[in-house]
Amino acid sequence: MNLVLTIIVDGLIEASWLFIVALGLTLVFGVLKILNIAHGSFYALGAYVAASTVTMATAKGLPPALSFVAMLLAAAFVASAVGLMLERGLLKMFYGRDEVVLLLVTYAVFLLLEDLTKLIWGVNPIYATQPYGLFGNVSFGRLYYVSYDLMLIPISILSGVAVWFGLNRTISGKIVSAVIHNAEMSASMGVKVKRVYAFAFAFGVLLAAFAGALTAPKISVQPGLSSDVIILSFAIVVIGGLGSIEGAAVGAILVGLARATSVHLLPQAELFMIYFIMTAVLMFRPEGLFKRETARRI
């Protein structure tokens, strides 16, 4: 019984931060129709900025609560600003081109950001553990967990609900939905489509950086973070369905539980299980578990 509970809790913890990353990836694809290879680099950028902020806050003697808030704000601000500059300065020049061209452009951005983070922060691991003990510990019978890990679950739920509400229950969200369904018609109705593109890309980058900042106290921040995260994020959005928030949530839970089960029962099959689930879903549902409805032109 303890093993089953451990797998479930570990899987949900893993799924929580992966969902936030995948949420940004699926949002960018839904609006801009771009498979953003550089998305993992923005996660890593958020983690690096968060770790640096915590290190500076600790040196100044700030309490963990303030360093926690500071690292989230700093990571979100820096990454979204970088994302906005990249979209306005680079990506907008390739809109309307073949999807493969945009894929290669984002891959080039990924390589550039990888080297840039190494240039700024070096290749040695950075630790930012101060906020990790902020919420204490909690026990479930014989199981003990750091409360920080469990806090990621409600944070991810709130993030998903907020994005869903923003897209479906606000005027700005209706405008974004209109651009998703038909950008040309939206432009003819006076919608500033390029502004929507810029906002969507920057917000997707912000979500990736937010997830990176949240996980920074849990891990050693070092080169290679972006590669692992982008692989898992792509697996999640492919399983759930590109452009679907609900699909990203279900895909993240499946991937999280698969990884937790493999770690506890068959560690050598961890990555295999993820690809097995993705392959099984694609065999029966090539569009993913939740296919986004698209407008049909007549």
PDB file of N, CA and C in Angstrom, residues 26 31-32 35 56 151 177 192 197 213-214 266 270 289:
ATOM      1  N   THR A  26       2.160  24.130 -25.363  1.00  0.00           N
ATOM      2  CA  THR A  26       0.919  23.910 -26.118  1.00  0.00           C
ATOM      3  C   THR A  26       0.208  25.223 -26.419  1.00  0.00           C
ATOM      4  N   VAL A  31      -1.482  29.041 -30.700  1.00  0.00           N
ATOM      5  CA  VAL A  31      -1.642  30.387 -31.247  1.00  0.00           C
ATOM      6  C   VAL A  31      -0.770  30.601 -32.476  1.00  0.00           C
ATOM      7  N   LEU A  32       0.516  30.292 -32.374  1.00  0.00           N
ATOM      8  CA  LEU A  32       1.463  30.609 -33.446  1.00  0.00           C
ATOM      9  C   LEU A  32       1.719  29.446 -34.395  1.00  0.00           C
ATOM     10  N   LEU A  35       6.222  24.656 -33.236  1.00  0.00           N
ATOM     11  CA  LEU A  35       6.768  23.690 -32.291  1.00  0.00           C
ATOM     12  C   LEU A  35       8.097  24.265 -31.787  1.00  0.00           C
ATOM     13  N   MET A  56      21.839  35.578  -4.258  1.00  0.00           N
ATOM     14  CA  MET A  56      22.000  36.982  -3.866  1.00  0.00           C
ATOM     15  C   MET A  56      21.154  37.312  -2.653  1.00  0.00           C
ATOM     16  N   MET A 151       3.484  21.352  -2.567  1.00  0.00           N
ATOM     17  CA  MET A 151       2.904  22.647  -2.932  1.00  0.00           C
ATOM     18  C   MET A 151       2.882  22.853  -4.445  1.00  0.00           C
ATOM     19  N   SER A 177      -8.540  33.250 -28.995  1.00  0.00           N
ATOM     20  CA  SER A 177      -9.207  32.099 -29.605  1.00  0.00           C
ATOM     21  C   SER A 177      -9.582  32.382 -31.058  1.00  0.00           C
ATOM     22  N   LYS A 192      -5.241  43.063 -33.819  1.00  0.00           N
ATOM     23  CA  LYS A 192      -3.802  43.188 -34.093  1.00  0.00           C
ATOM     24  C   LYS A 192      -3.151  41.827 -33.853  1.00  0.00           C
ATOM     25  N   TYR A 197       0.285  37.435 -31.242  1.00  0.00           N
ATOM     26  CA  TYR A 197       1.392  36.489 -31.361  1.00  0.00           C
ATOM     27  C   TYR A 197       2.489  36.800 -30.329  1.00  0.00           C
ATOM     28  N   ALA A 213      11.826  28.138 -12.327  1.00  0.00           N
ATOM     29  CA  ALA A 213      12.075  28.784 -11.035  1.00  0.00           C
ATOM     30  C   ALA A 213      11.537  27.938  -9.886  1.00  0.00           C
ATOM     31  N   LEU A 214      10.375  27.333 -10.087  1.00  0.00           N
ATOM     32  CA  LEU A 214       9.786  26.498  -9.033  1.00  0.00           C
ATOM     33  C   LEU A 214      10.637  25.270  -8.736  1.00  0.00           C
ATOM     34  N   LEU A 266      11.124  -0.423 -12.061  1.00  0.00           N
ATOM     35  CA  LEU A 266      12.032  -0.814 -13.146  1.00  0.00           C
ATOM     36  C   LEU A 266      12.783   0.421 -13.648  1.00  0.00           C
ATOM     37  N   GLU A 270      12.738   3.699 -17.529  1.00  0.00           N
ATOM     38  CA  GLU A 270      12.042   4.969 -17.285  1.00  0.00           C
ATOM     39  C   GLU A 270      11.678   5.694 -18.579  1.00  0.00           C
ATOM     40  N   LEU A 289      -4.937  12.571 -27.278  1.00  0.00           N
ATOM     41  CA  LEU A 289      -6.152  12.221 -26.544  1.00  0.00           C
ATOM     42  C   LEU A 289      -7.222  13.293 -26.658  1.00  0.00           C
TER      43      LEU A 289
END
